[in-house]
Amino acid sequence: MTLIARFETALDGAARPLGLAVSGGSDSLALLHLAAEAGVGPLFCATVNHGLRPEAAAECALVADACSKLDVAHEILDWRWSGAGNLQAEARAGRYGALTDWAKRRGLGTVLVGHTQ
């Protein structure tokens, strides 16, 4: 079974349209390219800019460019840490909160995320 066939099988029953959370890392960029090649669209993509590193804006631009080349709608979602609590936990909660709000606003049925282990 090809990778695309396995991907399509994994999406059986997934509510549409699909959203993709793409950070700019190799895992999520691979997910973006796989979803676009599989033709499971329409696809909508979001990148969360935490504003925690100087490179963040450039990474968001890289994802926007990749989406443009693949004809996938893309949005940058901004989230900022208040300074309270554990940074990693707050960034994770903020990222998923921003993605949840985005998915609801866009009427997305499923949001896919890619993570390496």
Short mmCIF file of C-alpha atoms in Angstrom, two decimals:
data_model
loop_
_atom_site.label_atom_id
_atom_site.label_comp_id
_atom_site.label_asym_id
_atom_site.label_seq_id
_atom_site.Cartn_x
_atom_site.Cartn_y
_atom_site.Cartn_z
CA MET A 1 0.00 0.00 0.00
CA THR A 2 1.41 3.40 -0.94
CA LEU A 3 1.92 6.18 1.58
CA ILE A 4 -0.89 8.20 -0.02
CA ALA A 5 -3.24 5.21 0.16
CA ARG A 6 -2.36 4.69 3.83
CA PHE A 7 -2.98 8.40 4.48
CA GLU A 8 -6.35 8.29 2.72
CA THR A 9 -7.31 5.18 4.70
CA ALA A 10 -6.32 6.89 7.95
CA LEU A 11 -8.66 9.75 7.04
CA ASP A 12 -11.68 7.48 6.48
CA GLY A 13 -14.49 8.97 8.54
CA ALA A 14 -12.65 12.23 9.26
CA ALA A 15 -15.03 15.18 9.21
CA ARG A 16 -14.32 17.58 6.36
CA PRO A 17 -13.05 20.09 5.45
CA LEU A 18 -9.58 19.39 6.78
CA GLY A 19 -7.30 21.80 8.56
CA LEU A 20 -3.56 21.36 8.95
CA ALA A 21 -1.46 22.79 11.76
CA VAL A 22 1.93 23.43 10.17
CA SER A 23 4.80 24.84 12.23
CA GLY A 24 7.48 24.81 9.57
CA GLY A 25 9.24 21.76 11.00
CA SER A 26 9.96 18.75 8.82
CA ASP A 27 7.12 16.71 10.33
CA SER A 28 4.35 19.19 9.65
CA LEU A 29 5.73 20.26 6.26
CA ALA A 30 5.73 16.59 5.24
CA LEU A 31 2.09 16.38 6.37
CA LEU A 32 1.25 19.45 4.27
CA HIS A 33 2.87 17.98 1.15
CA LEU A 34 1.28 14.56 1.71
CA ALA A 35 -2.21 16.04 2.17
CA ALA A 36 -1.82 18.24 -0.89
CA GLU A 37 -0.53 15.36 -3.03
CA ALA A 38 -3.28 13.04 -1.82
CA GLY A 39 -5.91 15.52 -2.99
CA VAL A 40 -7.98 15.26 0.18
CA GLY A 41 -8.95 18.95 -0.02
CA PRO A 42 -10.07 21.49 0.26
CA LEU A 43 -7.28 22.08 2.75
CA PHE A 44 -6.79 24.95 5.14
CA CYS A 45 -3.52 25.52 6.95
CA ALA A 46 -2.59 27.53 10.04
CA THR A 47 0.72 28.36 11.66
CA VAL A 48 0.87 29.63 15.24
CA ASN A 49 3.39 32.37 15.88
CA HIS A 50 4.19 32.34 19.60
CA GLY A 51 6.53 35.28 19.22
CA LEU A 52 9.02 33.55 21.51
CA ARG A 53 11.96 33.36 19.09
CA PRO A 54 13.27 35.82 16.52
CA GLU A 55 13.02 33.08 13.85
CA ALA A 56 9.27 32.61 14.34
CA ALA A 57 8.15 35.16 11.76
CA ALA A 58 10.48 33.69 9.12
CA GLU A 59 9.17 30.18 9.84
CA CYS A 60 5.60 31.43 9.39
CA ALA A 61 6.61 33.02 6.08
CA LEU A 62 8.21 29.74 4.97
CA VAL A 63 4.95 27.89 5.64
CA ALA A 64 2.93 30.61 3.88
CA ASP A 65 5.18 30.27 0.83
CA ALA A 66 4.89 26.47 0.80
CA CYS A 67 1.10 26.73 1.06
CA SER A 68 0.98 29.26 -1.75
CA LYS A 69 2.95 26.95 -4.03
CA LEU A 70 0.55 24.08 -3.19
CA ASP A 71 -2.57 26.27 -3.54
CA VAL A 72 -3.54 25.73 0.11
CA ALA A 73 -5.18 28.53 2.10
CA HIS A 74 -2.94 29.66 4.97
CA GLU A 75 -3.34 31.85 8.06
CA ILE A 76 -0.88 32.92 10.72
CA LEU A 77 -2.35 32.82 14.22
CA ASP A 78 -0.64 35.00 16.81
CA TRP A 79 -0.38 33.95 20.44
CA ARG A 80 1.57 35.70 23.16
CA TRP A 81 2.60 34.41 26.57
CA SER A 82 1.36 36.47 29.50
CA GLY A 83 4.45 35.60 31.53
CA ALA A 84 2.40 33.57 34.02
CA GLY A 85 2.74 29.82 34.53
CA ASN A 86 5.01 27.31 32.85
CA LEU A 87 6.07 28.58 29.43
CA GLN A 88 5.95 25.19 27.68
CA ALA A 89 2.53 24.30 29.10
CA GLU A 90 1.11 27.75 28.40
CA ALA A 91 2.49 27.75 24.82
CA ARG A 92 0.96 24.32 24.17
CA ALA A 93 -2.42 25.38 25.58
CA GLY A 94 -2.25 28.67 23.68
CA ARG A 95 -1.37 26.91 20.42
CA TYR A 96 -4.22 24.43 20.69
CA GLY A 97 -6.61 27.15 21.81
CA ALA A 98 -5.71 29.30 18.80
CA LEU A 99 -6.07 26.30 16.46
CA THR A 100 -9.44 25.39 17.98
CA ASP A 101 -10.75 28.94 17.52
CA TRP A 102 -9.43 28.97 13.94
CA ALA A 103 -11.05 25.62 13.14
CA LYS A 104 -14.41 26.79 14.49
CA ARG A 105 -14.20 30.09 12.59
CA ARG A 106 -13.37 28.26 9.33
CA GLY A 107 -15.94 25.50 9.88
CA LEU A 108 -13.31 22.77 9.81
CA GLY A 109 -14.29 19.24 10.73
CA THR A 110 -10.81 17.88 11.52
CA VAL A 111 -7.42 19.45 12.21
CA LEU A 112 -4.34 17.33 11.53
CA VAL A 113 -1.08 17.89 13.36
CA GLY A 114 2.30 16.30 12.62
CA HIS A 115 4.79 15.52 15.36
CA THR A 116 8.02 13.56 15.26
CA GLN A 117 8.71 11.32 18.20
#
